[in-house]
Amino acid sequence: MVLFVYNTLVGVGLLAGSVVHLGTLSEVALTGIAVLGASFLLAWGAETAEKDVPRAFAIAVLAVLAVAPEYAVDALYAWNAGAGGATTEACNALSPAAIEAGETALAGACHDANLAVANMTGANRILIGIGWAGIAVFTVWRAFETKDPAVQDREGWLGDSVQLDTDIATEITFLFAATVWAFLVPLGGGIDILDTVVLVGLYVAYIALILKSDIEQGEEHVGVPKYLQQWPLPWRPLSVIVLFVYSGVVIFTAVEPFAHGLEQIGIDNGIPQFFMIQWVAPLASESPELIVVAVLVNKARSTAGFNALISSKLNQWTLLIGTLSVVFSISYGAYGVLPFDAKQAAEIWITAAQSYFALAILSNFEISIREALVLFGLFISQVLLEFVLIREWLALPVDSYELLLVYTAVYMVAGTALLIKRRKSVQLLFGLTADAVRDATDRETVHEEFAD
């Protein structure tokens, strides 16, 4: 448990840093190391928990804890928006320039509402564009040493792929449903109670379903998780709780100064604040999840790794969006709709379209290096082109809003073409999910009859 002790020392350092201000670079280095160590503890906790609960549920808990800082950042902006009275009507009465500049307290609140959406969409696109794509390439590369059985040697240019377990069909189906709903969110003029009910309801239904699934006993663990799984009850589940709670607290404490430190470094070097909040801050808050998955892949557990990535995307694409209007309403003091401008509506559409395309890639339960590079290429090219437009380094035939719509169309066309080509795989995907629902229902019925 060297990492446990080490992270305790880092935690003391973080507390000391809150009293005696450290330099920005020192703070970023210290908090970054804390996030790294806590991510290892999270991975150990999730693997140990598989002894007593379904793997999908253990990974779902891991995913929520790993992206908790992202929730905190978005909740802060949504809270500030509500406290400042940023209603849809009030924000529509202001000019985009006034909101961007934060000329008044109300304009600043409307700007915070836009930042909440920008941070959320940035985090979701990073998770797929860098997370899904990067982990796929990393898995194939590590397979030369780990001999991961999930890696398939395919013919063709960059054809090697990662084969996913068909048990992941449930996560993909629920994520697909959330993605379809996300396309409708901008049509309501903001994030409202209907979005909350549908998206949070989807996640609750997903958790209820996986809790009824069987506990897998076949996979052999190594290292710390293997050691902890040998502990008797109640010490084994208590160790999992300690690992989850402790690492969650460290991550929650460390990621905020880590992200803000990176933001400040960027701003000091002339990078606009809005760009930093949409891309750099979410990259920092997503780092625990990516580290955890890399640890799993390094143990030749790529299926569990991708399960964690998809579970993270699902909870961000449902709980994160759905709870923003709740936080906004609590801060506002009455029911309210979290507003956003036309640019953020386009950001939601391109994020939904990227998710649609990525799910089309996974519809046949595998992702090749070629497909991963396409995911990354589309993501990074859009971010770089937007940065070029912001800095006015190059004149393009489209503005930032139109650029988002162009990429949305590219994602949609490519995703639709893939789904048509793989229609038999899509039927299998939905069929497996239907089977999982029926099995869970039958298991519940038998349990009730036995109880009677």
Short mmCIF file of C-alpha atoms in Angstrom, two decimals:
data_model
loop_
_atom_site.label_atom_id
_atom_site.label_comp_id
_atom_site.label_asym_id
_atom_site.label_seq_id
_atom_site.Cartn_x
_atom_site.Cartn_y
_atom_site.Cartn_z
CA MET A 1 0.00 0.00 0.00
CA VAL A 2 2.87 2.36 -0.78
CA LEU A 3 0.60 4.48 -3.00
CA PHE A 4 -1.90 4.85 -0.16
CA VAL A 5 0.78 6.30 2.12
CA TYR A 6 2.20 8.39 -0.70
CA ASN A 7 -1.16 9.92 -1.52
CA THR A 8 -1.68 10.71 2.16
CA LEU A 9 1.53 12.73 2.06
CA VAL A 10 0.38 14.42 -1.14
CA GLY A 11 -2.95 15.19 0.53
CA VAL A 12 -1.11 16.89 3.39
CA GLY A 13 0.85 18.80 0.78
CA LEU A 14 -2.37 19.93 -0.88
CA LEU A 15 -3.72 21.20 2.43
CA ALA A 16 -0.46 23.02 3.09
CA GLY A 17 -0.63 24.50 -0.39
CA SER A 18 -4.07 25.93 0.36
CA VAL A 19 -2.54 27.83 3.30
CA VAL A 20 0.83 28.73 1.80
CA HIS A 21 0.36 29.38 -1.92
CA LEU A 22 2.65 27.34 -4.12
CA GLY A 23 3.85 28.47 -7.51
CA THR A 24 1.62 27.52 -10.42
CA LEU A 25 4.06 24.99 -11.88
CA SER A 26 4.69 23.41 -8.45
CA GLU A 27 0.95 23.19 -7.79
CA VAL A 28 0.29 21.56 -11.17
CA ALA A 29 3.10 19.03 -10.60
CA LEU A 30 1.98 18.16 -7.06
CA THR A 31 -1.70 17.79 -7.89
CA GLY A 32 -0.93 15.90 -11.09
CA ILE A 33 1.04 13.31 -9.12
CA ALA A 34 -1.85 13.05 -6.63
CA VAL A 35 -4.30 12.34 -9.46
CA LEU A 36 -1.96 9.68 -10.87
CA GLY A 37 -1.61 7.85 -7.56
CA ALA A 38 -5.33 8.07 -6.72
CA SER A 39 -6.18 6.65 -10.14
CA PHE A 40 -4.18 3.52 -9.34
CA LEU A 41 -6.10 3.17 -6.06
CA LEU A 42 -9.40 3.50 -7.95
CA ALA A 43 -8.39 0.74 -10.35
CA TRP A 44 -7.45 -1.54 -7.45
CA GLY A 45 -10.78 -0.86 -5.74
CA ALA A 46 -12.81 -1.63 -8.88
CA GLU A 47 -10.93 -4.88 -9.58
CA THR A 48 -11.28 -6.02 -5.96
CA ALA A 49 -15.02 -5.24 -5.98
CA GLU A 50 -15.58 -7.68 -8.86
CA LYS A 51 -15.38 -10.48 -6.29
CA ASP A 52 -18.69 -9.39 -4.72
CA VAL A 53 -20.64 -7.34 -7.29
CA PRO A 54 -21.17 -7.50 -11.07
CA ARG A 55 -18.19 -6.11 -12.95
CA ALA A 56 -20.34 -3.59 -14.83
CA PHE A 57 -21.58 -2.11 -11.55
CA ALA A 58 -18.06 -1.91 -10.05
CA ILE A 59 -16.86 -0.13 -13.17
CA ALA A 60 -19.89 2.20 -13.14
CA VAL A 61 -18.97 3.28 -9.59
CA LEU A 62 -15.35 3.72 -10.68
CA ALA A 63 -16.47 5.86 -13.64
CA VAL A 64 -18.59 8.15 -11.47
CA LEU A 65 -15.75 8.69 -8.99
CA ALA A 66 -13.16 9.24 -11.73
CA VAL A 67 -15.20 11.98 -13.42
CA ALA A 68 -16.56 13.55 -10.20
CA PRO A 69 -14.29 16.61 -10.65
CA GLU A 70 -15.93 17.25 -14.02
CA TYR A 71 -19.31 17.30 -12.28
CA ALA A 72 -17.95 19.78 -9.73
CA VAL A 73 -16.64 22.19 -12.39
CA ASP A 74 -19.87 22.13 -14.38
CA ALA A 75 -21.99 22.42 -11.23
CA LEU A 76 -20.01 25.51 -10.20
CA TYR A 77 -20.74 27.28 -13.49
CA ALA A 78 -24.42 26.23 -13.41
CA TRP A 79 -24.69 27.46 -9.80
CA ASN A 80 -23.15 30.85 -10.68
CA ALA A 81 -25.54 31.14 -13.62
CA GLY A 82 -28.57 30.51 -11.42
CA ALA A 83 -27.36 32.80 -8.63
CA GLY A 84 -26.93 35.59 -11.18
CA GLY A 85 -30.45 35.19 -12.56
CA ALA A 86 -29.39 33.92 -16.00
CA THR A 87 -32.82 32.92 -17.28
CA THR A 88 -33.47 32.25 -20.93
CA GLU A 89 -35.46 35.49 -21.31
CA ALA A 90 -32.83 37.59 -19.53
CA CYS A 91 -29.93 36.20 -21.55
CA ASN A 92 -31.78 36.56 -24.87
CA ALA A 93 -32.19 40.28 -24.14
CA LEU A 94 -28.39 40.73 -24.07
CA SER A 95 -26.05 40.87 -27.04
CA PRO A 96 -23.52 38.06 -27.54
CA ALA A 97 -20.70 40.60 -27.21
CA ALA A 98 -22.01 41.83 -23.84
CA ILE A 99 -22.29 38.25 -22.56
CA GLU A 100 -18.82 37.32 -23.80
CA ALA A 101 -17.31 40.39 -22.13
CA GLY A 102 -19.36 39.93 -18.93
CA GLU A 103 -20.26 43.64 -19.00
CA THR A 104 -22.79 43.31 -16.16
CA ALA A 105 -23.45 40.82 -13.36
CA LEU A 106 -26.30 39.35 -15.43
CA ALA A 107 -24.09 39.11 -18.52
CA GLY A 108 -21.47 37.33 -16.42
CA ALA A 109 -24.10 34.84 -15.21
CA CYS A 110 -25.19 34.18 -18.81
CA HIS A 111 -21.53 33.67 -19.69
CA ASP A 112 -21.22 31.13 -16.87
CA ALA A 113 -24.25 29.25 -18.27
CA ASN A 114 -22.46 29.00 -21.62
CA LEU A 115 -19.28 27.86 -19.86
CA ALA A 116 -21.20 25.05 -18.12
CA VAL A 117 -22.29 23.71 -21.51
CA ALA A 118 -18.89 24.30 -23.13
CA ASN A 119 -17.06 22.45 -20.35
CA MET A 120 -19.54 19.56 -20.54
CA THR A 121 -19.33 19.18 -24.33
CA GLY A 122 -15.55 19.53 -24.27
CA ALA A 123 -15.24 16.76 -21.67
CA ASN A 124 -17.48 14.43 -23.65
CA ARG A 125 -15.63 14.97 -26.93
CA ILE A 126 -12.24 14.53 -25.24
CA LEU A 127 -13.39 11.25 -23.73
CA ILE A 128 -14.10 9.84 -27.21
CA GLY A 129 -11.62 11.73 -29.39
CA ILE A 130 -8.65 11.12 -27.11
CA GLY A 131 -9.89 8.48 -24.64
CA TRP A 132 -11.55 5.89 -26.88
CA ALA A 133 -9.13 6.46 -29.75
CA GLY A 134 -5.98 6.62 -27.65
CA ILE A 135 -6.78 3.58 -25.52
CA ALA A 136 -7.55 1.51 -28.63
CA VAL A 137 -4.12 2.29 -30.10
CA PHE A 138 -2.44 1.79 -26.70
CA THR A 139 -4.15 -1.61 -26.30
CA VAL A 140 -2.90 -2.87 -29.66
CA TRP A 141 0.60 -1.56 -28.96
CA ARG A 142 0.76 -3.13 -25.47
CA ALA A 143 -0.53 -6.45 -26.83
CA PHE A 144 2.96 -7.17 -28.19
CA GLU A 145 3.98 -7.71 -24.54
CA THR A 146 0.71 -8.44 -22.70
CA LYS A 147 -0.58 -10.90 -25.32
CA ASP A 148 -4.04 -9.47 -24.72
CA PRO A 149 -6.49 -12.01 -26.26
CA ALA A 150 -8.87 -9.18 -27.15
CA VAL A 151 -6.45 -7.80 -29.76
CA GLN A 152 -7.13 -9.27 -33.20
CA ASP A 153 -4.59 -9.34 -36.03
CA ARG A 154 -6.57 -8.07 -39.03
CA GLU A 155 -5.46 -7.71 -42.63
CA GLY A 156 -5.25 -4.34 -44.31
CA TRP A 157 -3.69 -0.98 -43.50
CA LEU A 158 -3.81 -0.43 -39.70
CA GLY A 159 -6.40 -3.19 -39.52
CA ASP A 160 -5.45 -4.64 -36.12
CA SER A 161 -8.37 -4.19 -33.76
CA VAL A 162 -9.56 -4.54 -30.17
CA GLN A 163 -12.39 -7.06 -29.84
CA LEU A 164 -14.94 -6.10 -27.18
CA ASP A 165 -17.03 -8.48 -25.10
CA THR A 166 -20.64 -8.69 -26.28
CA ASP A 167 -21.70 -8.13 -22.65
CA ILE A 168 -20.99 -4.46 -23.32
CA ALA A 169 -24.09 -4.32 -25.56
CA THR A 170 -26.21 -2.94 -22.70
CA GLU A 171 -23.92 0.06 -22.15
CA ILE A 172 -23.75 0.80 -25.88
CA THR A 173 -27.54 0.63 -26.26
CA PHE A 174 -28.22 2.98 -23.32
CA LEU A 175 -25.57 5.37 -24.60
CA PHE A 176 -27.17 5.28 -28.03
CA ALA A 177 -30.54 6.20 -26.49
CA ALA A 178 -28.97 9.11 -24.57
CA THR A 179 -27.24 10.28 -27.76
CA VAL A 180 -30.51 10.35 -29.69
CA TRP A 181 -32.10 12.46 -26.94
CA ALA A 182 -29.09 14.82 -26.85
CA PHE A 183 -29.87 15.92 -30.43
CA LEU A 184 -33.20 17.24 -29.10
CA VAL A 185 -31.81 19.20 -26.14
CA PRO A 186 -30.99 22.42 -28.07
CA LEU A 187 -34.52 22.52 -29.53
CA GLY A 188 -35.90 23.34 -26.07
CA GLY A 189 -33.85 26.51 -25.75
CA GLY A 190 -31.93 25.19 -22.75
CA ILE A 191 -31.51 22.24 -20.41
CA ASP A 192 -34.87 21.78 -18.67
CA ILE A 193 -36.75 19.38 -16.40
CA LEU A 194 -37.71 17.10 -19.29
CA ASP A 195 -34.04 16.58 -20.13
CA THR A 196 -33.38 15.80 -16.47
CA VAL A 197 -36.18 13.25 -16.24
CA VAL A 198 -35.24 11.44 -19.47
CA LEU A 199 -31.44 11.43 -19.10
CA VAL A 200 -31.26 10.72 -15.37
CA GLY A 201 -34.03 8.14 -15.84
CA LEU A 202 -31.94 6.37 -18.47
CA TYR A 203 -28.98 6.13 -16.10
CA VAL A 204 -31.11 4.91 -13.19
CA ALA A 205 -32.63 2.23 -15.45
CA TYR A 206 -29.14 1.19 -16.57
CA ILE A 207 -27.86 0.86 -12.97
CA ALA A 208 -30.98 -1.09 -11.96
CA LEU A 209 -30.40 -3.48 -14.86
CA ILE A 210 -26.71 -4.17 -14.26
CA LEU A 211 -27.29 -4.66 -10.52
CA LYS A 212 -29.41 -7.69 -11.42
CA SER A 213 -26.71 -9.24 -13.60
CA ASP A 214 -24.55 -12.15 -12.49
CA ILE A 215 -21.18 -11.81 -10.76
CA GLU A 216 -18.37 -12.95 -13.06
CA GLN A 217 -15.92 -15.35 -11.42
CA GLY A 218 -13.77 -16.44 -14.34
CA GLU A 219 -11.19 -13.64 -14.64
CA GLU A 220 -7.92 -14.02 -12.74
CA HIS A 221 -6.55 -10.91 -11.04
CA VAL A 222 -2.97 -10.13 -10.09
CA GLY A 223 -1.12 -7.90 -7.66
CA VAL A 224 -2.97 -5.87 -5.04
CA PRO A 225 -6.53 -6.76 -6.23
CA LYS A 226 -5.70 -10.49 -6.02
CA TYR A 227 -4.35 -9.99 -2.51
CA LEU A 228 -7.41 -8.00 -1.36
CA GLN A 229 -9.85 -10.49 -2.89
CA GLN A 230 -8.45 -13.13 -0.54
CA TRP A 231 -9.53 -11.14 2.50
CA PRO A 232 -12.61 -12.52 4.30
CA LEU A 233 -15.88 -10.70 4.86
CA PRO A 234 -16.41 -7.96 5.97
CA TRP A 235 -12.81 -6.75 5.46
CA ARG A 236 -12.80 -7.25 1.68
CA PRO A 237 -15.75 -4.93 0.92
CA LEU A 238 -14.49 -2.50 3.56
CA SER A 239 -11.15 -2.30 1.75
CA VAL A 240 -13.00 -1.49 -1.48
CA ILE A 241 -14.98 1.27 0.24
CA VAL A 242 -11.81 2.75 1.73
CA LEU A 243 -10.04 2.70 -1.65
CA PHE A 244 -13.02 4.26 -3.43
CA VAL A 245 -13.68 6.95 -0.82
CA TYR A 246 -10.05 7.86 -0.23
CA SER A 247 -9.07 8.01 -3.90
CA GLY A 248 -12.28 9.89 -4.71
CA VAL A 249 -11.50 12.55 -2.09
CA VAL A 250 -7.91 12.91 -3.34
CA ILE A 251 -9.03 13.23 -6.97
CA PHE A 252 -11.82 15.65 -6.07
CA THR A 253 -9.36 17.77 -4.07
CA ALA A 254 -6.47 17.65 -6.53
CA VAL A 255 -8.11 18.01 -9.94
CA GLU A 256 -9.52 21.50 -9.39
CA PRO A 257 -6.14 23.17 -8.65
CA PHE A 258 -4.58 20.95 -11.34
CA ALA A 259 -7.08 22.18 -13.95
CA HIS A 260 -6.97 25.81 -12.81
CA GLY A 261 -3.18 25.72 -12.82
CA LEU A 262 -3.15 24.48 -16.40
CA GLU A 263 -5.73 27.14 -17.33
CA GLN A 264 -3.58 29.86 -15.81
CA ILE A 265 -0.47 28.65 -17.64
CA GLY A 266 -2.43 28.76 -20.91
CA ILE A 267 -3.90 32.21 -20.25
CA ASP A 268 -0.47 33.54 -19.29
CA ASN A 269 0.72 32.38 -22.72
CA GLY A 270 -2.07 34.14 -24.60
CA ILE A 271 -4.60 31.31 -24.98
CA PRO A 272 -8.23 32.57 -24.57
CA GLN A 273 -10.00 31.67 -21.31
CA PHE A 274 -13.04 30.16 -23.06
CA PHE A 275 -10.82 27.81 -25.07
CA MET A 276 -8.95 26.77 -21.93
CA ILE A 277 -12.18 26.06 -20.02
CA GLN A 278 -13.66 24.02 -22.86
CA TRP A 279 -10.59 21.93 -23.63
CA VAL A 280 -7.75 22.10 -21.10
CA ALA A 281 -9.82 21.96 -17.89
CA PRO A 282 -11.86 18.93 -19.08
CA LEU A 283 -8.66 17.21 -20.22
CA ALA A 284 -7.34 17.57 -16.68
CA SER A 285 -10.58 16.35 -15.09
CA GLU A 286 -10.75 13.36 -17.45
CA SER A 287 -7.17 12.30 -16.67
CA PRO A 288 -8.08 9.99 -13.73
CA GLU A 289 -10.40 7.96 -15.95
CA LEU A 290 -7.81 7.64 -18.72
CA ILE A 291 -5.11 6.60 -16.25
CA VAL A 292 -7.37 3.96 -14.70
CA VAL A 293 -8.16 2.50 -18.12
CA ALA A 294 -4.48 2.51 -19.08
CA VAL A 295 -3.76 0.51 -15.89
CA LEU A 296 -6.40 -2.06 -16.86
CA VAL A 297 -5.07 -2.33 -20.41
CA ASN A 298 -1.56 -2.81 -19.05
CA LYS A 299 -2.91 -5.90 -17.26
CA ALA A 300 -4.38 -7.24 -20.54
CA ARG A 301 -7.90 -6.30 -19.33
CA SER A 302 -8.88 -4.20 -22.32
CA THR A 303 -12.54 -5.34 -22.16
CA ALA A 304 -12.85 -3.95 -18.63
CA GLY A 305 -11.01 -0.82 -19.78
CA PHE A 306 -13.41 -0.09 -22.61
CA ASN A 307 -16.31 -0.90 -20.33
CA ALA A 308 -15.02 1.85 -18.02
CA LEU A 309 -14.67 4.31 -20.91
CA ILE A 310 -18.18 3.64 -22.18
CA SER A 311 -19.59 3.79 -18.64
CA SER A 312 -17.89 7.18 -18.14
CA LYS A 313 -19.36 8.49 -21.37
CA LEU A 314 -22.79 7.19 -20.36
CA ASN A 315 -22.82 8.83 -16.94
CA GLN A 316 -21.48 12.13 -18.35
CA TRP A 317 -23.97 12.05 -21.22
CA THR A 318 -26.89 11.41 -18.85
CA LEU A 319 -26.23 12.39 -15.22
CA LEU A 320 -23.97 15.35 -16.01
CA ILE A 321 -26.37 16.96 -18.46
CA GLY A 322 -29.45 16.02 -16.47
CA THR A 323 -28.24 17.44 -13.15
CA LEU A 324 -27.17 20.84 -14.54
CA SER A 325 -30.74 22.16 -14.59
CA VAL A 326 -31.26 20.89 -11.02
CA VAL A 327 -28.19 22.77 -9.76
CA PHE A 328 -29.26 25.85 -11.71
CA SER A 329 -32.78 25.77 -10.24
CA ILE A 330 -31.54 25.33 -6.67
CA SER A 331 -29.22 28.31 -7.04
CA TYR A 332 -31.89 30.38 -8.79
CA GLY A 333 -34.35 29.70 -5.98
CA ALA A 334 -37.10 28.42 -8.29
CA TYR A 335 -37.50 26.12 -11.24
CA GLY A 336 -35.50 27.41 -14.18
CA VAL A 337 -34.03 26.34 -17.51
CA LEU A 338 -30.25 26.51 -17.90
CA PRO A 339 -29.85 28.71 -21.00
CA PHE A 340 -27.17 28.62 -23.67
CA ASP A 341 -26.53 30.51 -26.90
CA ALA A 342 -26.58 29.29 -30.51
CA LYS A 343 -22.86 28.46 -30.43
CA GLN A 344 -23.37 26.10 -27.48
CA ALA A 345 -26.38 24.53 -29.21
CA ALA A 346 -24.02 23.67 -32.09
CA GLU A 347 -21.49 22.33 -29.55
CA ILE A 348 -24.15 19.94 -28.23
CA TRP A 349 -25.04 18.82 -31.76
CA ILE A 350 -21.43 18.08 -32.73
CA THR A 351 -20.89 16.24 -29.43
CA ALA A 352 -23.98 14.11 -30.06
CA ALA A 353 -22.86 13.50 -33.66
CA GLN A 354 -19.39 12.40 -32.51
CA SER A 355 -21.02 10.00 -30.04
CA TYR A 356 -23.28 8.68 -32.83
CA PHE A 357 -20.27 8.02 -35.08
CA ALA A 358 -18.25 6.39 -32.28
CA LEU A 359 -21.13 4.08 -31.38
CA ALA A 360 -21.46 3.13 -35.04
CA ILE A 361 -17.81 2.09 -34.94
CA LEU A 362 -18.42 -0.08 -31.85
CA SER A 363 -21.64 -1.58 -33.24
CA ASN A 364 -19.74 -4.68 -34.37
CA PHE A 365 -18.00 -4.95 -30.97
CA GLU A 366 -14.55 -3.95 -32.15
CA ILE A 367 -12.47 -0.89 -32.95
CA SER A 368 -9.47 -0.96 -35.28
CA ILE A 369 -6.42 1.28 -35.23
CA ARG A 370 -7.67 2.81 -38.47
CA GLU A 371 -11.04 3.68 -36.94
CA ALA A 372 -9.36 5.03 -33.80
CA LEU A 373 -7.17 7.32 -35.88
CA VAL A 374 -10.21 8.60 -37.78
CA LEU A 375 -11.93 9.38 -34.45
CA PHE A 376 -8.84 11.23 -33.23
CA GLY A 377 -8.25 12.98 -36.55
CA LEU A 378 -11.77 14.39 -36.75
CA PHE A 379 -11.63 15.51 -33.12
CA ILE A 380 -8.22 17.17 -33.16
CA SER A 381 -8.68 18.83 -36.57
CA GLN A 382 -11.88 20.55 -35.39
CA VAL A 383 -10.24 21.76 -32.18
CA LEU A 384 -7.19 23.10 -34.05
CA LEU A 385 -9.31 24.82 -36.70
CA GLU A 386 -11.42 26.46 -34.00
CA PHE A 387 -8.24 27.66 -32.28
CA VAL A 388 -7.03 29.12 -35.57
CA LEU A 389 -10.33 30.98 -35.97
CA ILE A 390 -10.19 32.30 -32.40
CA ARG A 391 -6.63 33.61 -32.84
CA GLU A 392 -7.44 34.91 -36.35
CA TRP A 393 -4.31 33.29 -37.75
CA LEU A 394 -6.04 32.24 -40.95
CA ALA A 395 -9.13 33.31 -42.87
CA LEU A 396 -11.49 30.38 -43.41
CA PRO A 397 -14.65 30.33 -45.56
CA VAL A 398 -16.73 29.47 -42.46
CA ASP A 399 -17.03 30.94 -38.98
CA SER A 400 -16.79 28.99 -35.73
CA TYR A 401 -20.53 28.19 -35.62
CA GLU A 402 -20.60 26.98 -39.23
CA LEU A 403 -17.46 24.89 -38.64
CA LEU A 404 -19.27 22.99 -35.88
CA LEU A 405 -22.22 22.31 -38.19
CA VAL A 406 -19.90 21.05 -40.95
CA TYR A 407 -18.25 18.57 -38.59
CA THR A 408 -21.66 17.56 -37.24
CA ALA A 409 -22.72 16.67 -40.78
CA VAL A 410 -19.50 14.72 -41.41
CA TYR A 411 -19.97 12.67 -38.23
CA MET A 412 -23.63 11.99 -39.05
CA VAL A 413 -23.01 10.90 -42.64
CA ALA A 414 -20.10 8.65 -41.66
CA GLY A 415 -22.02 7.15 -38.72
CA THR A 416 -25.15 6.48 -40.76
CA ALA A 417 -23.12 4.82 -43.52
CA LEU A 418 -21.44 2.56 -40.95
CA LEU A 419 -24.74 1.61 -39.30
CA ILE A 420 -26.26 0.70 -42.67
CA LYS A 421 -23.20 -1.37 -43.58
CA ARG A 422 -23.27 -3.12 -40.19
CA ARG A 423 -27.05 -3.47 -39.86
CA LYS A 424 -26.77 -7.15 -38.89
CA SER A 425 -24.36 -6.25 -36.09
CA VAL A 426 -26.77 -3.52 -34.95
CA GLN A 427 -29.62 -6.05 -34.81
CA LEU A 428 -27.40 -8.36 -32.74
CA LEU A 429 -26.47 -5.46 -30.45
CA PHE A 430 -30.07 -4.52 -29.68
CA GLY A 431 -31.04 -8.19 -29.45
CA LEU A 432 -28.40 -8.84 -26.80
CA THR A 433 -29.66 -5.86 -24.79
CA ALA A 434 -33.24 -7.13 -25.04
CA ASP A 435 -32.03 -10.53 -23.80
CA ALA A 436 -30.28 -8.87 -20.85
CA VAL A 437 -33.48 -7.02 -19.94
CA ARG A 438 -35.54 -10.23 -20.16
CA ASP A 439 -33.01 -12.16 -18.06
CA ALA A 440 -33.03 -9.47 -15.39
CA THR A 441 -36.83 -9.40 -15.38
CA ASP A 442 -37.06 -13.18 -15.13
CA ARG A 443 -34.48 -13.20 -12.31
CA GLU A 444 -36.51 -10.60 -10.42
CA THR A 445 -39.72 -12.58 -10.93
CA VAL A 446 -38.12 -15.76 -9.59
CA HIS A 447 -36.78 -13.82 -6.60
CA GLU A 448 -40.24 -12.43 -5.80
CA GLU A 449 -41.88 -15.85 -6.12
CA PHE A 450 -39.24 -17.34 -3.83
CA ALA A 451 -39.81 -14.54 -1.28
CA ASP A 452 -43.57 -15.19 -1.32
#
